[in-house]
PDB file of C-alpha atoms in Angstrom:
ATOM      1  CA  UNK G   1     -18.704 -21.746  12.452  1.00  0.00           C
ATOM      2  CA  UNK G   2     -19.159 -24.220   8.844  1.00  0.00           C
ATOM      3  CA  UNK G   3     -17.616 -26.710   8.256  1.00  0.00           C
ATOM      4  CA  UNK G   4     -14.937 -27.190   4.780  1.00  0.00           C
ATOM      5  CA  UNK G   5     -17.510 -28.116   3.014  1.00  0.00           C
ATOM      6  CA  UNK G   6     -19.119 -24.504   2.448  1.00  0.00           C
ATOM      7  CA  UNK G   7     -16.375 -23.029   1.644  1.00  0.00           C
ATOM      8  CA  UNK G   8     -17.341 -21.484  -1.749  1.00  0.00           C
ATOM      9  CA  UNK G   9     -16.031 -22.944  -4.653  1.00  0.00           C
ATOM     10  CA  UNK G  10     -13.635 -20.742  -6.630  1.00  0.00           C
ATOM     11  CA  UNK G  11     -15.892 -20.151  -9.721  1.00  0.00           C
ATOM     12  CA  UNK G  12     -18.925 -18.621  -7.600  1.00  0.00           C
ATOM     13  CA  UNK G  13     -19.788 -15.028  -7.055  1.00  0.00           C
ATOM     14  CA  UNK G  14     -19.474 -15.650  -2.959  1.00  0.00           C
ATOM     15  CA  UNK G  15     -15.546 -16.470  -3.520  1.00  0.00           C
ATOM     16  CA  UNK G  16     -14.813 -13.824  -5.986  1.00  0.00           C
ATOM     17  CA  UNK G  17     -17.452 -10.732  -3.501  1.00  0.00           C
ATOM     18  CA  UNK G  18     -15.425 -12.654  -1.181  1.00  0.00           C
ATOM     19  CA  UNK G  19     -11.153 -11.592  -2.780  1.00  0.00           C
ATOM     20  CA  UNK G  20     -12.707  -7.999  -3.740  1.00  0.00           C
ATOM     21  CA  UNK G  21     -12.886  -7.683   0.181  1.00  0.00           C
ATOM     22  CA  UNK G  22      -9.879  -9.725   0.683  1.00  0.00           C
ATOM     23  CA  UNK G  23      -7.740  -7.335  -1.538  1.00  0.00           C
ATOM     24  CA  UNK G  24      -9.798  -4.071  -0.065  1.00  0.00           C
ATOM     25  CA  UNK G  25     -10.531  -2.000  -3.626  1.00  0.00           C
ATOM     26  CA  UNK G  26     -10.111   1.575  -1.711  1.00  0.00           C
ATOM     27  CA  UNK G  27      -6.210   0.269  -1.412  1.00  0.00           C
ATOM     28  CA  UNK G  28      -6.002  -0.349  -4.233  1.00  0.00           C
ATOM     29  CA  UNK G  29      -5.463   3.271  -5.859  1.00  0.00           C
ATOM     30  CA  UNK G  30      -2.009   2.926  -3.350  1.00  0.00           C
ATOM     31  CA  UNK G  31      -0.150   0.715  -4.857  1.00  0.00           C
ATOM     32  CA  UNK G  32      -1.722   2.137  -7.579  1.00  0.00           C
ATOM     33  CA  UNK G  33      -0.331   6.065  -7.078  1.00  0.00           C
ATOM     34  CA  UNK G  34       2.780   4.752  -6.421  1.00  0.00           C
ATOM     35  CA  UNK G  35       2.629   2.736  -9.554  1.00  0.00           C
ATOM     36  CA  UNK G  36       2.228   5.631 -11.187  1.00  0.00           C
ATOM     37  CA  UNK G  37       4.311   7.532  -9.905  1.00  0.00           C
ATOM     38  CA  UNK G  38       7.245   5.414 -11.271  1.00  0.00           C
ATOM     39  CA  UNK G  39       6.089   5.350 -14.771  1.00  0.00           C
ATOM     40  CA  UNK G  40       5.268   9.197 -15.413  1.00  0.00           C
ATOM     41  CA  UNK G  41       9.328   9.481 -13.983  1.00  0.00           C
ATOM     42  CA  UNK G  42      10.326   7.282 -16.514  1.00  0.00           C
ATOM     43  CA  UNK G  43       7.707   8.011 -19.640  1.00  0.00           C
ATOM     44  CA  UNK G  44       9.498   8.562 -22.989  1.00  0.00           C
ATOM     45  CA  UNK G  45       8.322  10.282 -26.292  1.00  0.00           C
ATOM     46  CA  UNK G  46       7.842   7.077 -27.909  1.00  0.00           C
ATOM     47  CA  UNK G  47       5.778   5.615 -25.115  1.00  0.00           C
ATOM     48  CA  UNK G  48       2.044   5.020 -25.720  1.00  0.00           C
ATOM     49  CA  UNK G  49      -1.181   5.152 -24.007  1.00  0.00           C
ATOM     50  CA  UNK G  50      -2.463   1.071 -24.435  1.00  0.00           C
ATOM     51  CA  UNK G  51       1.438   0.540 -23.090  1.00  0.00           C
ATOM     52  CA  UNK G  52       1.076   2.600 -20.103  1.00  0.00           C
ATOM     53  CA  UNK G  53      -2.649   0.930 -19.461  1.00  0.00           C
ATOM     54  CA  UNK G  54      -1.421  -2.271 -19.830  1.00  0.00           C
ATOM     55  CA  UNK G  55       1.237  -1.359 -17.098  1.00  0.00           C
ATOM     56  CA  UNK G  56      -0.779   0.531 -15.736  1.00  0.00           C
ATOM     57  CA  UNK G  57      -3.098  -2.783 -14.410  1.00  0.00           C
ATOM     58  CA  UNK G  58      -0.649  -4.204 -12.824  1.00  0.00           C
ATOM     59  CA  UNK G  59       0.615  -1.888  -9.855  1.00  0.00           C
ATOM     60  CA  UNK G  60      -3.283  -1.633  -9.295  1.00  0.00           C
ATOM     61  CA  UNK G  61      -4.276  -4.407  -8.499  1.00  0.00           C
ATOM     62  CA  UNK G  62      -0.685  -5.290  -7.009  1.00  0.00           C
ATOM     63  CA  UNK G  63      -1.979  -4.358  -3.818  1.00  0.00           C
ATOM     64  CA  UNK G  64      -5.165  -6.188  -4.018  1.00  0.00           C
ATOM     65  CA  UNK G  65      -3.702  -9.830  -4.601  1.00  0.00           C
ATOM     66  CA  UNK G  66      -0.637  -9.123  -1.803  1.00  0.00           C
ATOM     67  CA  UNK G  67      -3.829  -8.098   0.890  1.00  0.00           C
ATOM     68  CA  UNK G  68      -5.628 -10.955   0.006  1.00  0.00           C
ATOM     69  CA  UNK G  69      -2.197 -12.975   0.297  1.00  0.00           C
ATOM     70  CA  UNK G  70      -0.850 -11.649   3.525  1.00  0.00           C
ATOM     71  CA  UNK G  71      -4.763 -12.031   4.367  1.00  0.00           C
ATOM     72  CA  UNK G  72      -4.446 -15.814   4.321  1.00  0.00           C
ATOM     73  CA  UNK G  73      -1.489 -16.440   7.278  1.00  0.00           C
ATOM     74  CA  UNK G  74      -2.946 -13.925  10.102  1.00  0.00           C
ATOM     75  CA  UNK G  75      -6.326 -14.950  10.218  1.00  0.00           C
ATOM     76  CA  UNK G  76      -5.380 -15.223  14.299  1.00  0.00           C
ATOM     77  CA  UNK G  77      -5.285 -12.349  14.501  1.00  0.00           C
ATOM     78  CA  UNK G  78      -7.542 -11.363  11.868  1.00  0.00           C
ATOM     79  CA  UNK G  79      -9.995 -13.696  13.522  1.00  0.00           C
ATOM     80  CA  UNK G  80      -9.964 -10.567  16.722  1.00  0.00           C
ATOM     81  CA  UNK G  81      -9.502  -7.584  14.321  1.00  0.00           C
ATOM     82  CA  UNK G  82     -11.215  -8.353  11.433  1.00  0.00           C
ATOM     83  CA  UNK G  83     -13.949 -10.752  12.251  1.00  0.00           C
ATOM     84  CA  UNK G  84     -15.659  -9.035   9.101  1.00  0.00           C
ATOM     85  CA  UNK G  85     -13.790 -11.306   6.502  1.00  0.00           C
ATOM     86  CA  UNK G  86     -14.518 -13.777   4.519  1.00  0.00           C
ATOM     87  CA  UNK G  87     -11.550 -15.977   5.635  1.00  0.00           C
ATOM     88  CA  UNK G  88     -12.318 -15.042   9.550  1.00  0.00           C
ATOM     89  CA  UNK G  89     -16.124 -16.436   8.761  1.00  0.00           C
ATOM     90  CA  UNK G  90     -15.556 -20.199   7.057  1.00  0.00           C
ATOM     91  CA  UNK G  91     -16.949 -18.702   3.790  1.00  0.00           C
ATOM     92  CA  UNK G  92     -12.958 -18.920   2.021  1.00  0.00           C
ATOM     93  CA  UNK G  93     -10.956 -21.699   1.780  1.00  0.00           C
ATOM     94  CA  UNK G  94      -7.231 -20.506   3.023  1.00  0.00           C
ATOM     95  CA  UNK G  95      -5.562 -22.384   0.560  1.00  0.00           C
ATOM     96  CA  UNK G  96      -8.156 -21.224  -2.551  1.00  0.00           C
ATOM     97  CA  UNK G  97      -7.929 -17.717  -1.145  1.00  0.00           C
ATOM     98  CA  UNK G  98      -4.366 -18.270  -1.726  1.00  0.00           C
ATOM     99  CA  UNK G  99      -3.977 -20.163  -4.984  1.00  0.00           C
ATOM    100  CA  UNK G 100      -6.485 -17.736  -6.375  1.00  0.00           C
ATOM    101  CA  UNK G 101      -4.487 -14.347  -4.967  1.00  0.00           C
ATOM    102  CA  UNK G 102      -1.116 -16.302  -6.235  1.00  0.00           C
ATOM    103  CA  UNK G 103      -1.928 -16.682  -9.913  1.00  0.00           C
ATOM    104  CA  UNK G 104      -3.365 -13.301  -9.459  1.00  0.00           C
ATOM    105  CA  UNK G 105       0.603 -11.933  -8.505  1.00  0.00           C
ATOM    106  CA  UNK G 106       1.808 -14.519 -11.424  1.00  0.00           C
ATOM    107  CA  UNK G 107      -0.160 -13.004 -13.568  1.00  0.00           C
ATOM    108  CA  UNK G 108       0.059  -9.417 -13.164  1.00  0.00           C
ATOM    109  CA  UNK G 109       3.882  -9.780 -13.124  1.00  0.00           C
ATOM    110  CA  UNK G 110       3.894 -11.058 -16.495  1.00  0.00           C
ATOM    111  CA  UNK G 111       3.981  -7.850 -18.991  1.00  0.00           C
ATOM    112  CA  UNK G 112       6.304  -5.584 -16.228  1.00  0.00           C
ATOM    113  CA  UNK G 113       8.616  -8.864 -17.016  1.00  0.00           C
ATOM    114  CA  UNK G 114       7.995  -8.588 -21.011  1.00  0.00           C
ATOM    115  CA  UNK G 115       8.802  -5.580 -21.186  1.00  0.00           C
ATOM    116  CA  UNK G 116      11.655  -5.661 -19.396  1.00  0.00           C
ATOM    117  CA  UNK G 117      13.516  -8.858 -18.368  1.00  0.00           C
ATOM    118  CA  UNK G 118      14.791  -7.544 -14.916  1.00  0.00           C
ATOM    119  CA  UNK G 119      11.332  -7.009 -13.788  1.00  0.00           C
ATOM    120  CA  UNK G 120      11.856 -10.561 -13.059  1.00  0.00           C
ATOM    121  CA  UNK G 121      14.034 -10.501 -10.271  1.00  0.00           C
ATOM    122  CA  UNK G 122      11.799  -7.959  -8.485  1.00  0.00           C
ATOM    123  CA  UNK G 123       8.190  -9.893  -9.288  1.00  0.00           C
ATOM    124  CA  UNK G 124       9.913 -12.867  -7.808  1.00  0.00           C
ATOM    125  CA  UNK G 125      11.160 -10.774  -4.871  1.00  0.00           C
ATOM    126  CA  UNK G 126       7.388  -8.714  -3.912  1.00  0.00           C
ATOM    127  CA  UNK G 127       5.956 -12.132  -3.472  1.00  0.00           C
ATOM    128  CA  UNK G 128       8.722 -13.528  -1.552  1.00  0.00           C
ATOM    129  CA  UNK G 129       7.917 -10.550   0.697  1.00  0.00           C
ATOM    130  CA  UNK G 130       4.554 -11.180   0.684  1.00  0.00           C
ATOM    131  CA  UNK G 131       4.157 -14.736   1.352  1.00  0.00           C
ATOM    132  CA  UNK G 132       6.676 -13.636   4.651  1.00  0.00           C
ATOM    133  CA  UNK G 133       5.239 -10.628   5.845  1.00  0.00           C
ATOM    134  CA  UNK G 134       3.443 -12.347   8.334  1.00  0.00           C
ATOM    135  CA  UNK G 135       6.064 -14.231   9.662  1.00  0.00           C
ATOM    136  CA  UNK G 136       8.611 -10.964  10.329  1.00  0.00           C
ATOM    137  CA  UNK G 137       5.932  -8.783  11.585  1.00  0.00           C
ATOM    138  CA  UNK G 138       4.830 -11.491  14.259  1.00  0.00           C
ATOM    139  CA  UNK G 139       8.401 -12.547  15.567  1.00  0.00           C
ATOM    140  CA  UNK G 140      10.798  -9.618  15.367  1.00  0.00           C
ATOM    141  CA  UNK G 141       9.172  -5.541  15.945  1.00  0.00           C
ATOM    142  CA  UNK G 142      12.303  -3.559  13.963  1.00  0.00           C
ATOM    143  CA  UNK G 143      11.073  -5.661  11.016  1.00  0.00           C
ATOM    144  CA  UNK G 144       6.969  -5.036  10.302  1.00  0.00           C
ATOM    145  CA  UNK G 145       6.525  -1.525   8.788  1.00  0.00           C
ATOM    146  CA  UNK G 146      10.376  -2.093   6.748  1.00  0.00           C
ATOM    147  CA  UNK G 147       9.521  -5.077   5.488  1.00  0.00           C
ATOM    148  CA  UNK G 148       6.293  -4.699   3.955  1.00  0.00           C
ATOM    149  CA  UNK G 149       7.579  -1.357   3.269  1.00  0.00           C
ATOM    150  CA  UNK G 150      10.314  -2.383   0.489  1.00  0.00           C
ATOM    151  CA  UNK G 151       7.838  -4.363  -0.765  1.00  0.00           C
ATOM    152  CA  UNK G 152       5.514  -1.371  -1.800  1.00  0.00           C
ATOM    153  CA  UNK G 153       8.489   0.422  -2.555  1.00  0.00           C
ATOM    154  CA  UNK G 154       9.959  -2.332  -5.217  1.00  0.00           C
ATOM    155  CA  UNK G 155       6.594  -1.081  -7.848  1.00  0.00           C
ATOM    156  CA  UNK G 156       8.185   2.379  -8.838  1.00  0.00           C
ATOM    157  CA  UNK G 157      11.297   0.464  -9.969  1.00  0.00           C
ATOM    158  CA  UNK G 158       9.318  -2.062 -11.482  1.00  0.00           C
ATOM    159  CA  UNK G 159       7.463   0.734 -12.789  1.00  0.00           C
ATOM    160  CA  UNK G 160      10.425   2.791 -14.226  1.00  0.00           C
ATOM    161  CA  UNK G 161      12.245  -0.237 -15.257  1.00  0.00           C
ATOM    162  CA  UNK G 162       9.027  -1.165 -18.185  1.00  0.00           C
ATOM    163  CA  UNK G 163       8.265   1.428 -19.278  1.00  0.00           C
ATOM    164  CA  UNK G 164      11.785   2.623 -19.986  1.00  0.00           C
ATOM    165  CA  UNK G 165      12.902  -0.324 -20.767  1.00  0.00           C
ATOM    166  CA  UNK G 166      16.244  -0.692 -19.440  1.00  0.00           C
ATOM    167  CA  UNK G 167      19.141  -2.525 -17.600  1.00  0.00           C
ATOM    168  CA  UNK G 168      19.655  -2.023 -14.210  1.00  0.00           C
ATOM    169  CA  UNK G 169      22.431   0.467 -13.977  1.00  0.00           C
ATOM    170  CA  UNK G 170      19.846   2.496 -14.721  1.00  0.00           C
ATOM    171  CA  UNK G 171      18.349   2.718 -11.816  1.00  0.00           C
ATOM    172  CA  UNK G 172      21.647   4.195 -10.206  1.00  0.00           C
ATOM    173  CA  UNK G 173      19.299   7.349 -10.700  1.00  0.00           C
ATOM    174  CA  UNK G 174      19.162   9.907  -8.084  1.00  0.00           C
ATOM    175  CA  UNK G 175      15.891  10.505  -9.087  1.00  0.00           C
ATOM    176  CA  UNK G 176      14.452   7.399  -8.576  1.00  0.00           C
ATOM    177  CA  UNK G 177      16.504   6.829  -5.708  1.00  0.00           C
ATOM    178  CA  UNK G 178      14.422   9.728  -3.601  1.00  0.00           C
ATOM    179  CA  UNK G 179      10.739   8.377  -5.173  1.00  0.00           C
ATOM    180  CA  UNK G 180      12.196   4.995  -3.405  1.00  0.00           C
ATOM    181  CA  UNK G 181      12.415   6.911  -0.174  1.00  0.00           C
ATOM    182  CA  UNK G 182       9.190   8.310  -0.248  1.00  0.00           C
ATOM    183  CA  UNK G 183       7.820   5.252  -0.992  1.00  0.00           C
ATOM    184  CA  UNK G 184       9.628   3.448   1.286  1.00  0.00           C
ATOM    185  CA  UNK G 185       8.478   5.369   4.145  1.00  0.00           C
ATOM    186  CA  UNK G 186       4.910   6.244   3.377  1.00  0.00           C
ATOM    187  CA  UNK G 187       4.164   2.376   3.611  1.00  0.00           C
ATOM    188  CA  UNK G 188       5.913   1.968   6.310  1.00  0.00           C
ATOM    189  CA  UNK G 189       4.097   4.731   8.301  1.00  0.00           C
ATOM    190  CA  UNK G 190       1.284   3.636   7.117  1.00  0.00           C
ATOM    191  CA  UNK G 191       2.253   0.100   9.002  1.00  0.00           C
ATOM    192  CA  UNK G 192       3.200   1.388  11.442  1.00  0.00           C
ATOM    193  CA  UNK G 193      -0.069   3.542  12.155  1.00  0.00           C
ATOM    194  CA  UNK G 194      -2.236   0.606  10.649  1.00  0.00           C
ATOM    195  CA  UNK G 195      -1.160  -1.430  13.465  1.00  0.00           C
ATOM    196  CA  UNK G 196      -2.496   1.103  16.637  1.00  0.00           C
ATOM    197  CA  UNK G 197      -5.596  -0.868  15.337  1.00  0.00           C
ATOM    198  CA  UNK G 198      -4.350  -3.962  15.818  1.00  0.00           C
ATOM    199  CA  UNK G 199      -2.653  -3.912  19.498  1.00  0.00           C
ATOM    200  CA  UNK G 200      -4.630  -5.400  21.804  1.00  0.00           C
ATOM    201  CA  UNK G 201      -5.742  -8.531  18.933  1.00  0.00           C
ATOM    202  CA  UNK G 202      -1.958  -8.346  17.701  1.00  0.00           C
ATOM    203  CA  UNK G 203      -0.832  -8.834  21.723  1.00  0.00           C
ATOM    204  CA  UNK G 204      -3.271 -11.359  22.477  1.00  0.00           C
ATOM    205  CA  UNK G 205      -2.405 -13.753  19.073  1.00  0.00           C
ATOM    206  CA  UNK G 206       1.457 -13.199  20.258  1.00  0.00           C
ATOM    207  CA  UNK G 207       2.286 -10.969  17.516  1.00  0.00           C
ATOM    208  CA  UNK G 208       5.214  -9.201  18.312  1.00  0.00           C
ATOM    209  CA  UNK G 209       4.320  -5.698  16.644  1.00  0.00           C
ATOM    210  CA  UNK G 210       6.473  -2.216  17.117  1.00  0.00           C
ATOM    211  CA  UNK G 211       3.030  -1.174  18.948  1.00  0.00           C
ATOM    212  CA  UNK G 212       2.943  -3.911  20.730  1.00  0.00           C
ATOM    213  CA  UNK G 213       6.297  -3.713  21.807  1.00  0.00           C
ATOM    214  CA  UNK G 214       6.089  -0.097  22.637  1.00  0.00           C
ATOM    215  CA  UNK G 215       2.677   1.459  22.195  1.00  0.00           C
ATOM    216  CA  UNK G 216       0.652   3.761  21.418  1.00  0.00           C
ATOM    217  CA  UNK G 217       2.412   6.991  22.288  1.00  0.00           C
ATOM    218  CA  UNK G 218       6.124   6.121  20.608  1.00  0.00           C
ATOM    219  CA  UNK G 219       4.371   4.824  17.657  1.00  0.00           C
ATOM    220  CA  UNK G 220       2.897   8.185  16.231  1.00  0.00           C
ATOM    221  CA  UNK G 221       6.482   9.507  17.637  1.00  0.00           C
ATOM    222  CA  UNK G 222       8.465   7.440  14.590  1.00  0.00           C
ATOM    223  CA  UNK G 223       5.730   8.431  12.364  1.00  0.00           C
ATOM    224  CA  UNK G 224       6.386  11.744  13.614  1.00  0.00           C
ATOM    225  CA  UNK G 225      10.418  10.479  12.234  1.00  0.00           C
ATOM    226  CA  UNK G 226       8.519   9.107   8.804  1.00  0.00           C
ATOM    227  CA  UNK G 227       6.605  12.133   7.723  1.00  0.00           C
ATOM    228  CA  UNK G 228       9.440  14.574   8.194  1.00  0.00           C
ATOM    229  CA  UNK G 229      11.942  12.191   5.935  1.00  0.00           C
ATOM    230  CA  UNK G 230       9.229  11.528   3.095  1.00  0.00           C
ATOM    231  CA  UNK G 231       8.154  16.242   3.355  1.00  0.00           C
ATOM    232  CA  UNK G 232      12.057  16.649   3.064  1.00  0.00           C
ATOM    233  CA  UNK G 233      12.391  13.636   0.154  1.00  0.00           C
ATOM    234  CA  UNK G 234       9.794  15.549  -1.570  1.00  0.00           C
ATOM    235  CA  UNK G 235      11.435  18.976  -1.783  1.00  0.00           C
ATOM    236  CA  UNK G 236      13.402  17.209  -4.432  1.00  0.00           C
ATOM    237  CA  UNK G 237      11.631  16.153  -6.615  1.00  0.00           C
ATOM    238  CA  UNK G 238       8.169  18.300  -6.376  1.00  0.00           C
ATOM    239  CA  UNK G 239       8.677  21.120  -8.893  1.00  0.00           C
ATOM    240  CA  UNK G 240       6.891  24.425  -7.174  1.00  0.00           C
ATOM    241  CA  UNK G 241       6.995  25.613 -10.404  1.00  0.00           C
ATOM    242  CA  UNK G 242       3.869  23.082 -11.355  1.00  0.00           C
ATOM    243  CA  UNK G 243       0.645  24.530  -9.908  1.00  0.00           C
ATOM    244  CA  UNK G 244      -1.342  21.967  -9.558  1.00  0.00           C
ATOM    245  CA  UNK G 245       2.314  19.237  -8.065  1.00  0.00           C
ATOM    246  CA  UNK G 246       3.005  21.764  -5.478  1.00  0.00           C
ATOM    247  CA  UNK G 247      -0.801  22.337  -4.259  1.00  0.00           C
ATOM    248  CA  UNK G 248      -0.583  18.193  -4.516  1.00  0.00           C
ATOM    249  CA  UNK G 249       2.394  18.226  -1.636  1.00  0.00           C
ATOM    250  CA  UNK G 250       1.143  20.624   0.631  1.00  0.00           C
ATOM    251  CA  UNK G 251      -2.016  19.113   1.060  1.00  0.00           C
ATOM    252  CA  UNK G 252      -0.105  15.353   1.328  1.00  0.00           C
ATOM    253  CA  UNK G 253       1.861  17.597   3.842  1.00  0.00           C
ATOM    254  CA  UNK G 254      -1.056  18.592   5.712  1.00  0.00           C
ATOM    255  CA  UNK G 255      -3.071  15.356   5.730  1.00  0.00           C
ATOM    256  CA  UNK G 256      -0.763  13.657   7.128  1.00  0.00           C
ATOM    257  CA  UNK G 257       0.470  16.015   9.980  1.00  0.00           C
ATOM    258  CA  UNK G 258      -3.350  15.894  10.866  1.00  0.00           C
ATOM    259  CA  UNK G 259      -3.362  11.994  10.833  1.00  0.00           C
ATOM    260  CA  UNK G 260      -0.137  12.805  12.834  1.00  0.00           C
ATOM    261  CA  UNK G 261      -1.352  15.187  15.250  1.00  0.00           C
ATOM    262  CA  UNK G 262      -4.403  13.526  15.755  1.00  0.00           C
ATOM    263  CA  UNK G 263      -3.148  10.079  16.899  1.00  0.00           C
ATOM    264  CA  UNK G 264      -1.002  12.273  19.889  1.00  0.00           C
ATOM    265  CA  UNK G 265      -3.834  14.122  20.994  1.00  0.00           C
ATOM    266  CA  UNK G 266      -6.853  11.827  20.664  1.00  0.00           C
ATOM    267  CA  UNK G 267      -8.091  12.279  24.559  1.00  0.00           C
ATOM    268  CA  UNK G 268      -8.293   8.272  24.662  1.00  0.00           C
ATOM    269  CA  UNK G 269      -5.750   5.792  23.030  1.00  0.00           C
ATOM    270  CA  UNK G 270      -7.802   3.088  21.997  1.00  0.00           C
ATOM    271  CA  UNK G 271      -7.844   0.751  18.799  1.00  0.00           C
ATOM    272  CA  UNK G 272     -11.322   2.563  17.414  1.00  0.00           C
ATOM    273  CA  UNK G 273      -9.920   6.623  17.896  1.00  0.00           C
ATOM    274  CA  UNK G 274      -7.641   5.016  14.846  1.00  0.00           C
ATOM    275  CA  UNK G 275      -9.152   4.997  12.571  1.00  0.00           C
ATOM    276  CA  UNK G 276      -8.450   8.978  11.546  1.00  0.00           C
ATOM    277  CA  UNK G 277      -4.580   9.083  11.242  1.00  0.00           C
ATOM    278  CA  UNK G 278      -4.622   5.632   9.823  1.00  0.00           C
ATOM    279  CA  UNK G 279      -6.639   6.756   6.976  1.00  0.00           C
ATOM    280  CA  UNK G 280      -4.394  10.318   6.372  1.00  0.00           C
ATOM    281  CA  UNK G 281      -1.742   7.536   6.074  1.00  0.00           C
ATOM    282  CA  UNK G 282      -3.235   6.487   3.326  1.00  0.00           C
ATOM    283  CA  UNK G 283      -4.603  10.225   1.755  1.00  0.00           C
ATOM    284  CA  UNK G 284      -0.955  11.470   2.460  1.00  0.00           C
ATOM    285  CA  UNK G 285       0.949   8.086   0.406  1.00  0.00           C
ATOM    286  CA  UNK G 286      -1.878   9.041  -2.713  1.00  0.00           C
ATOM    287  CA  UNK G 287      -1.588  12.821  -3.062  1.00  0.00           C
ATOM    288  CA  UNK G 288       1.655  12.371  -2.404  1.00  0.00           C
ATOM    289  CA  UNK G 289       2.807  10.427  -5.547  1.00  0.00           C
ATOM    290  CA  UNK G 290       0.421  12.165  -7.046  1.00  0.00           C
ATOM    291  CA  UNK G 291       1.852  15.462  -6.825  1.00  0.00           C
ATOM    292  CA  UNK G 292       5.143  12.969  -8.690  1.00  0.00           C
ATOM    293  CA  UNK G 293       3.438  11.689 -11.292  1.00  0.00           C
ATOM    294  CA  UNK G 294       2.897  15.710 -11.873  1.00  0.00           C
ATOM    295  CA  UNK G 295       5.485  17.230 -11.708  1.00  0.00           C
ATOM    296  CA  UNK G 296       7.258  14.349 -14.395  1.00  0.00           C
ATOM    297  CA  UNK G 297       4.018  14.943 -16.484  1.00  0.00           C
ATOM    298  CA  UNK G 298       1.991  17.741 -16.079  1.00  0.00           C
ATOM    299  CA  UNK G 299      -0.072  16.877 -18.679  1.00  0.00           C
ATOM    300  CA  UNK G 300      -1.436  13.950 -16.812  1.00  0.00           C
ATOM    301  CA  UNK G 301      -2.705  16.862 -14.588  1.00  0.00           C
ATOM    302  CA  UNK G 302      -6.472  15.853 -15.184  1.00  0.00           C
ATOM    303  CA  UNK G 303      -5.965  12.029 -14.360  1.00  0.00           C
ATOM    304  CA  UNK G 304      -4.284  12.423 -11.604  1.00  0.00           C
ATOM    305  CA  UNK G 305      -7.745  14.537 -10.323  1.00  0.00           C
ATOM    306  CA  UNK G 306      -9.770  11.865 -11.453  1.00  0.00           C
ATOM    307  CA  UNK G 307      -7.719   9.412  -9.867  1.00  0.00           C
ATOM    308  CA  UNK G 308      -8.161  10.727  -6.190  1.00  0.00           C
ATOM    309  CA  UNK G 309     -11.567  11.523  -6.971  1.00  0.00           C
ATOM    310  CA  UNK G 310     -12.604   8.685  -7.209  1.00  0.00           C
ATOM    311  CA  UNK G 311     -10.421   6.474  -4.287  1.00  0.00           C
ATOM    312  CA  UNK G 312     -12.317   9.067  -1.754  1.00  0.00           C
ATOM    313  CA  UNK G 313     -15.076   7.838  -3.633  1.00  0.00           C
ATOM    314  CA  UNK G 314     -14.955   3.956  -3.389  1.00  0.00           C
ATOM    315  CA  UNK G 315     -12.970   4.809   0.063  1.00  0.00           C
ATOM    316  CA  UNK G 316     -15.969   6.214   1.422  1.00  0.00           C
ATOM    317  CA  UNK G 317     -18.185   3.135   0.221  1.00  0.00           C
ATOM    318  CA  UNK G 318     -15.638   0.226   2.640  1.00  0.00           C
ATOM    319  CA  UNK G 319     -17.483  -2.081   4.339  1.00  0.00           C
ATOM    320  CA  UNK G 320     -16.316  -1.445   7.424  1.00  0.00           C
ATOM    321  CA  UNK G 321     -16.118   1.899   8.303  1.00  0.00           C
ATOM    322  CA  UNK G 322     -13.374   1.283  10.889  1.00  0.00           C
ATOM    323  CA  UNK G 323     -11.261  -1.369   8.728  1.00  0.00           C
ATOM    324  CA  UNK G 324      -8.703   0.258   6.628  1.00  0.00           C
TER     325      UNK G 324
END
């Protein structure tokens, strides 16, 4: 084991490499897709490409800084289930990584707040939620998926507010509400199915997750319900006359169903066999949100398709194939 003196300095390539690993570059596309859907929903005629880029970047980076922050609070279970991570290997200090991650979250929140002061409320809630997620995950089996889900659900809300500049009353919008439902349940399913790869580690370290309390099969059944809710909710948003949007919706649904079926019918229900079902929840999340994006902004179809292609490319080169 390395001593504290061997922690990588914050301003060093070693620390940057560690930060990137904890940020999970292949999952930046998740928060990016959620924000993208919110931007597409609220896009104004006078909106510009520079404004789009300024607002999209915080959402793309949001998952990474948030994940790195939460990693600082759960090194106990990660030491068993994700020993490759720099925090577990004592390559970086939890205090330093947590500080940099928190600073990153504050910095990316600034443009969202500048474009709409109401986002100060939601950005603050998101940071507080990320800092307290591990406590709820560890102690309340019912909380984990939904607690993480509501944090991600904030992304399309802040995107909508930032791009429109409207007040909180604008959130009383049936279309935005359906989008929030989709974001909440798609991410909750990713978290829920993601727990399958950590059952042994979570049980050993005292994490009272849904998977630890009720087991593999009950987790997957609950995931089935989440998928059904999302598929039905998407029907209220996706335009069937938009060929690309409809295709993305159909593919997302098929990918989600295939992941659930794989989880149900895998011959041996062990952590190593959870990878495909978990990856399927990520793919479905991105594809469903891209379907909604293209529905509201048909001209963005080329960007959406390239976005998904790059995601698959980055996913292919993730450092640990069994980890998501």
